[in-house]
Structures are given as structure tokens and as C-alpha cells.
């Protein structure tokens, strides 16, 4: 089980220290939400932060573009060395063109589906991506509760991946806690993306160990 720490929930006045703290606690990677105030009703992190934060960790960064025009934003990541760039399906005019542009940045392709979006909308694109991100909350703010409807969608995504014989990774973003991680993993998740459960915890290491120790039933 891979664990990605969402920096949206970190202390914005000490992001470097927060990154170091999360790495020391054992997270596998960092999830950076970039928002434009239009697609998601919030303004969040910017591409300029990535090189600065990379100095505080050896862990990889994934960029989540919660913006109206991801294609215009991709130019900002030409030299940031991020591992994965995640775009939302409903923001793409020509998905395959966007995916090619992401790969030209030497990054893996992530595709996000909003909480209310049907999995079938992405079926024909699953062979073209590396990471499928199922949103369990509405884009914009941390601390929201997980929508339990994501369990059904997650199980369906895993079945579809198995039918396609793909090595696609499936992640859940939003509302992940130590209380629901077992159900999420049982439904088929390979990666947990969480922020509040980590950065608000008195003992982050304990939370990391619990989340990463979650096992899928045999």
C-alpha cells in the first residue's frame, strides 16, 4: 500500500518542515493540489513551490491539476521533475493530446474522476494512463468526509483493470482515515492520498504505520 501525503492539509507557513516531518514519518510520496479558484472553489499550491520543496525530501511529487485549463498549466512543469501529473477528465478537450504532453515532461499520466462522475466515462482511456484517481470528496478543500459511494466505483475500477490486464494503479483521494482505510483497500485501492488525517494527527508516524499496514483480504 502506497501512501501519498496531500500538502493541501499541511501548515502553509512551514511547508518545508511539514514535508520533512511527513518523510520522517514514512510517507511514500507527496501530492500537490494546484487550484485556480475556478474549477475548484479555492486557490492552492503553485508550480513554483515544487523545486523549493524538493530540497526537503527525497520522495517523489505528484501534481494534481484541479484547474479549468490543464493544458495551459503544463508548460509550468517543464523542469520540475515531478513523477506524475494528474488531470481531471471533465477538463480535457483532447485527452490523448494532453497525455502526450504530460509524457513529454517525462511524467506519468494520472486521470482523476470527480465524486459524481461515472467510471464508464473513462473506460476507453484506461489503457492510456498510469494512475486512476477516484475522488471521494469534492475538489477544493481538505477535511471533507469520504463519500461511501466511492467503494462501489473503486471495486468496479479494479474489475475493469483486471479485464484489461493493465498494471494501472488506482488511488483514492479525499476523506481517507485510519477508520475507513480497511474498507478502501478491501475495495481495491493501491494508493491512499490523504492530508488531514496525517498533518492534523498528534502522532503522524502512528497514522502512517496504520495506513501503510492496511492489507487487502486474501
Coordinates of C-alpha atoms in Angstrom, one line a residue:
X1 CA 0.0 0.0 0.0
X2 CA 1.5 3.3 -1.1
X3 CA 0.7 6.4 0.9
X4 CA 0.7 9.9 -0.6
X5 CA 0.6 12.9 1.7
X6 CA -1.6 15.7 0.4
X7 CA 0.1 19.0 1.2
X8 CA -3.2 20.9 1.0
X9 CA -3.6 20.0 4.7
X10 CA -0.1 20.9 5.7
X11 CA 0.8 24.1 7.6
X12 CA 1.3 26.7 4.8
X13 CA 3.6 28.7 6.9
X14 CA 6.1 25.9 7.2
X15 CA 5.8 23.7 4.1
X16 CA 9.4 22.7 4.1
X17 CA 9.3 21.5 7.7
X18 CA 6.0 19.7 7.0
X19 CA 7.5 17.8 4.1
X20 CA 10.4 16.8 6.2
X21 CA 8.1 15.7 9.0
X22 CA 6.0 13.6 6.7
X23 CA 9.1 12.0 5.1
X24 CA 10.4 11.1 8.6
X25 CA 7.0 9.6 9.4
X26 CA 7.3 7.3 6.5
X27 CA 5.1 8.6 3.7
X28 CA 5.9 7.3 0.2
X29 CA 5.3 10.4 -1.8
X30 CA 3.7 13.9 -1.8
X31 CA 0.5 15.0 -3.5
X32 CA 0.4 18.7 -4.6
X33 CA -3.0 20.2 -5.4
X34 CA -2.8 23.1 -7.8
X35 CA -6.1 25.1 -7.9
X36 CA -7.2 28.1 -9.9
X37 CA -10.2 29.2 -7.9
X38 CA -12.5 28.4 -10.8
X39 CA -12.6 24.6 -11.4
X40 CA -12.2 24.1 -7.6
X41 CA -13.5 26.9 -5.3
X42 CA -10.1 27.5 -3.7
X43 CA -6.7 28.8 -4.6
X44 CA -4.0 26.3 -3.6
X45 CA -0.3 25.5 -4.3
X46 CA 1.6 26.6 -7.4
X47 CA 4.3 25.0 -9.6
X48 CA 6.9 27.4 -8.2
X49 CA 6.8 25.6 -4.9
X50 CA 8.0 22.2 -6.2
X51 CA 11.7 22.9 -6.6
X52 CA 11.8 24.5 -3.2
X53 CA 10.0 21.6 -1.5
X54 CA 12.2 19.0 -3.3
X55 CA 15.1 20.3 -1.3
X56 CA 13.5 19.0 1.8
X57 CA 12.8 15.4 0.7
X58 CA 14.0 12.5 -1.5
X59 CA 10.3 11.4 -2.0
X60 CA 8.6 11.9 -5.4
X61 CA 6.0 14.5 -6.0
X62 CA 2.7 14.1 -7.9
X63 CA 0.9 17.2 -9.2
X64 CA -2.9 17.3 -9.2
X65 CA -4.2 19.9 -11.6
X66 CA -7.7 21.0 -10.3
X67 CA -7.9 23.7 -12.9
X68 CA -10.1 24.7 -15.8
X69 CA -7.3 24.7 -18.4
X70 CA -4.7 22.0 -17.5
X71 CA -3.1 22.1 -21.0
X72 CA -2.1 25.8 -20.4
X73 CA -0.7 24.9 -17.0
X74 CA 1.5 22.0 -18.2
X75 CA 4.1 24.4 -19.5
X76 CA 4.9 25.4 -15.9
X77 CA 6.2 21.8 -15.2
X78 CA 8.8 21.6 -17.9
X79 CA 11.7 21.4 -15.4
X80 CA 10.2 20.5 -12.1
X81 CA 10.9 16.8 -12.2
X82 CA 7.6 15.6 -10.8
X83 CA 6.7 11.9 -11.1
X84 CA 3.1 12.1 -12.0
X85 CA 0.8 14.8 -13.4
X86 CA -2.9 14.2 -12.6
X87 CA -5.6 15.9 -14.7
X88 CA -9.4 15.8 -14.4
X89 CA -11.4 14.1 -17.2
X90 CA -14.0 16.8 -17.4
X91 CA -11.4 19.5 -18.1
X92 CA -9.9 17.7 -21.2
X93 CA -10.8 18.7 -24.7
X94 CA -8.4 16.2 -26.3
X95 CA -7.4 13.7 -23.6
X96 CA -4.8 11.8 -25.7
X97 CA -3.1 15.1 -26.7
X98 CA -2.9 16.1 -23.1
X99 CA -1.5 12.7 -22.1
X100 CA 1.2 13.0 -24.8
X101 CA 2.1 16.5 -23.5
X102 CA 2.4 15.1 -19.9
X103 CA 4.7 12.3 -21.1
X104 CA 6.8 14.9 -22.9
X105 CA 7.5 16.3 -19.5
X106 CA 8.9 12.8 -18.5
X107 CA 6.0 12.4 -16.1
X108 CA 3.5 9.6 -15.7
X109 CA -0.2 10.3 -16.6
X110 CA -2.8 10.4 -13.9
X111 CA -6.5 10.8 -14.6
X112 CA -9.0 11.9 -11.9
X113 CA -12.7 11.3 -11.8
X114 CA -14.9 13.5 -9.6
X115 CA -17.1 12.0 -6.9
X116 CA -20.2 12.1 -9.1
X117 CA -18.6 11.1 -12.4
X118 CA -19.3 7.6 -13.8
X119 CA -16.4 5.3 -14.3
X120 CA -17.7 4.4 -17.8
X121 CA -16.7 7.9 -18.9
X122 CA -13.0 6.9 -18.5
X123 CA -13.2 3.3 -19.8
X124 CA -11.7 4.0 -23.2
X125 CA -8.8 5.9 -21.7
X126 CA -7.6 3.5 -19.1
X127 CA -5.2 1.9 -21.5
X128 CA -3.5 5.3 -21.9
X129 CA -2.9 6.2 -18.3
X130 CA -0.7 5.1 -15.4
X131 CA -2.8 6.2 -12.4
X132 CA -6.6 6.5 -11.9
X133 CA -7.6 8.8 -9.1
X134 CA -11.1 8.4 -7.8
X135 CA -12.2 11.5 -5.8
X136 CA -14.1 10.6 -2.6
X137 CA -14.8 14.3 -1.9
X138 CA -15.5 17.4 -3.9
X139 CA -12.3 19.2 -5.2
X140 CA -11.4 22.3 -3.3
X141 CA -10.9 21.9 0.4
X142 CA -9.3 19.4 2.9
X143 CA -11.1 17.9 5.8
X144 CA -14.2 16.6 4.0
X145 CA -15.7 13.3 4.8
X146 CA -15.4 10.4 2.4
X147 CA -18.4 9.7 0.2
X148 CA -19.1 5.9 0.7
X149 CA -20.3 5.7 -2.8
X150 CA -16.6 5.5 -3.8
X151 CA -16.4 1.9 -2.6
X152 CA -18.6 0.7 -5.4
X153 CA -16.8 2.7 -8.0
X154 CA -13.4 1.5 -6.7
X155 CA -14.4 -2.1 -6.9
X156 CA -15.7 -1.6 -10.4
X157 CA -12.5 0.1 -11.4
X158 CA -10.5 -2.8 -10.1
X159 CA -12.6 -5.3 -12.0
X160 CA -12.3 -3.3 -15.2
X161 CA -8.5 -3.0 -14.8
X162 CA -8.3 -6.8 -14.3
X163 CA -10.3 -7.3 -17.5
X164 CA -8.0 -5.1 -19.4
X165 CA -4.9 -6.8 -17.9
X166 CA -3.4 -3.4 -17.1
X167 CA -0.9 -2.6 -14.5
X168 CA -2.8 0.6 -13.8
X169 CA -2.6 1.9 -10.2
X170 CA -5.8 3.0 -8.5
X171 CA -5.8 5.7 -5.9
X172 CA -8.5 7.2 -3.6
X173 CA -8.2 11.0 -2.9
X174 CA -10.1 12.6 0.0
X175 CA -11.5 11.7 3.3
X176 CA -9.1 8.8 3.9
X177 CA -8.6 8.0 7.6
X178 CA -7.4 5.1 9.8
X179 CA -11.1 4.2 10.3
X180 CA -12.0 3.7 6.7
X181 CA -8.7 2.6 5.2
X182 CA -9.6 -1.1 5.6
X183 CA -12.7 -0.7 3.5
X184 CA -10.9 1.3 0.9
X185 CA -8.2 -1.2 0.5
X186 CA -10.6 -4.1 0.5
X187 CA -12.5 -2.5 -2.4
X188 CA -9.3 -2.4 -4.4
X189 CA -7.2 0.7 -3.8
X190 CA -3.4 0.6 -4.4
X191 CA -2.7 4.1 -3.2
X192 CA -4.2 6.3 -0.4
X193 CA -4.0 10.0 -0.8
X194 CA -4.7 11.8 2.5
X195 CA -3.9 15.1 4.1
X196 CA -5.9 16.0 7.2
X197 CA -5.5 12.5 8.8
X198 CA -1.8 12.9 8.6
X199 CA -1.0 16.6 9.2
X200 CA -3.6 17.1 12.0
X201 CA -2.5 13.9 13.9
X202 CA -0.6 14.3 17.2
X203 CA 1.5 11.3 16.1
X204 CA 1.9 11.2 12.3
X205 CA 4.2 8.2 12.4
X206 CA 1.5 6.1 14.1
X207 CA -1.1 7.1 11.4
X208 CA 1.4 6.4 8.6
X209 CA 2.1 2.9 10.0
X210 CA -1.6 2.1 10.4
X211 CA -2.5 3.3 6.9
X212 CA 0.5 1.6 5.2
X213 CA -0.1 -1.6 7.2
X214 CA -3.6 -2.0 5.8
X215 CA -3.8 -5.3 3.9
X216 CA -6.3 -6.4 1.3
X217 CA -8.2 -9.6 2.4
X218 CA -6.9 -12.8 0.8

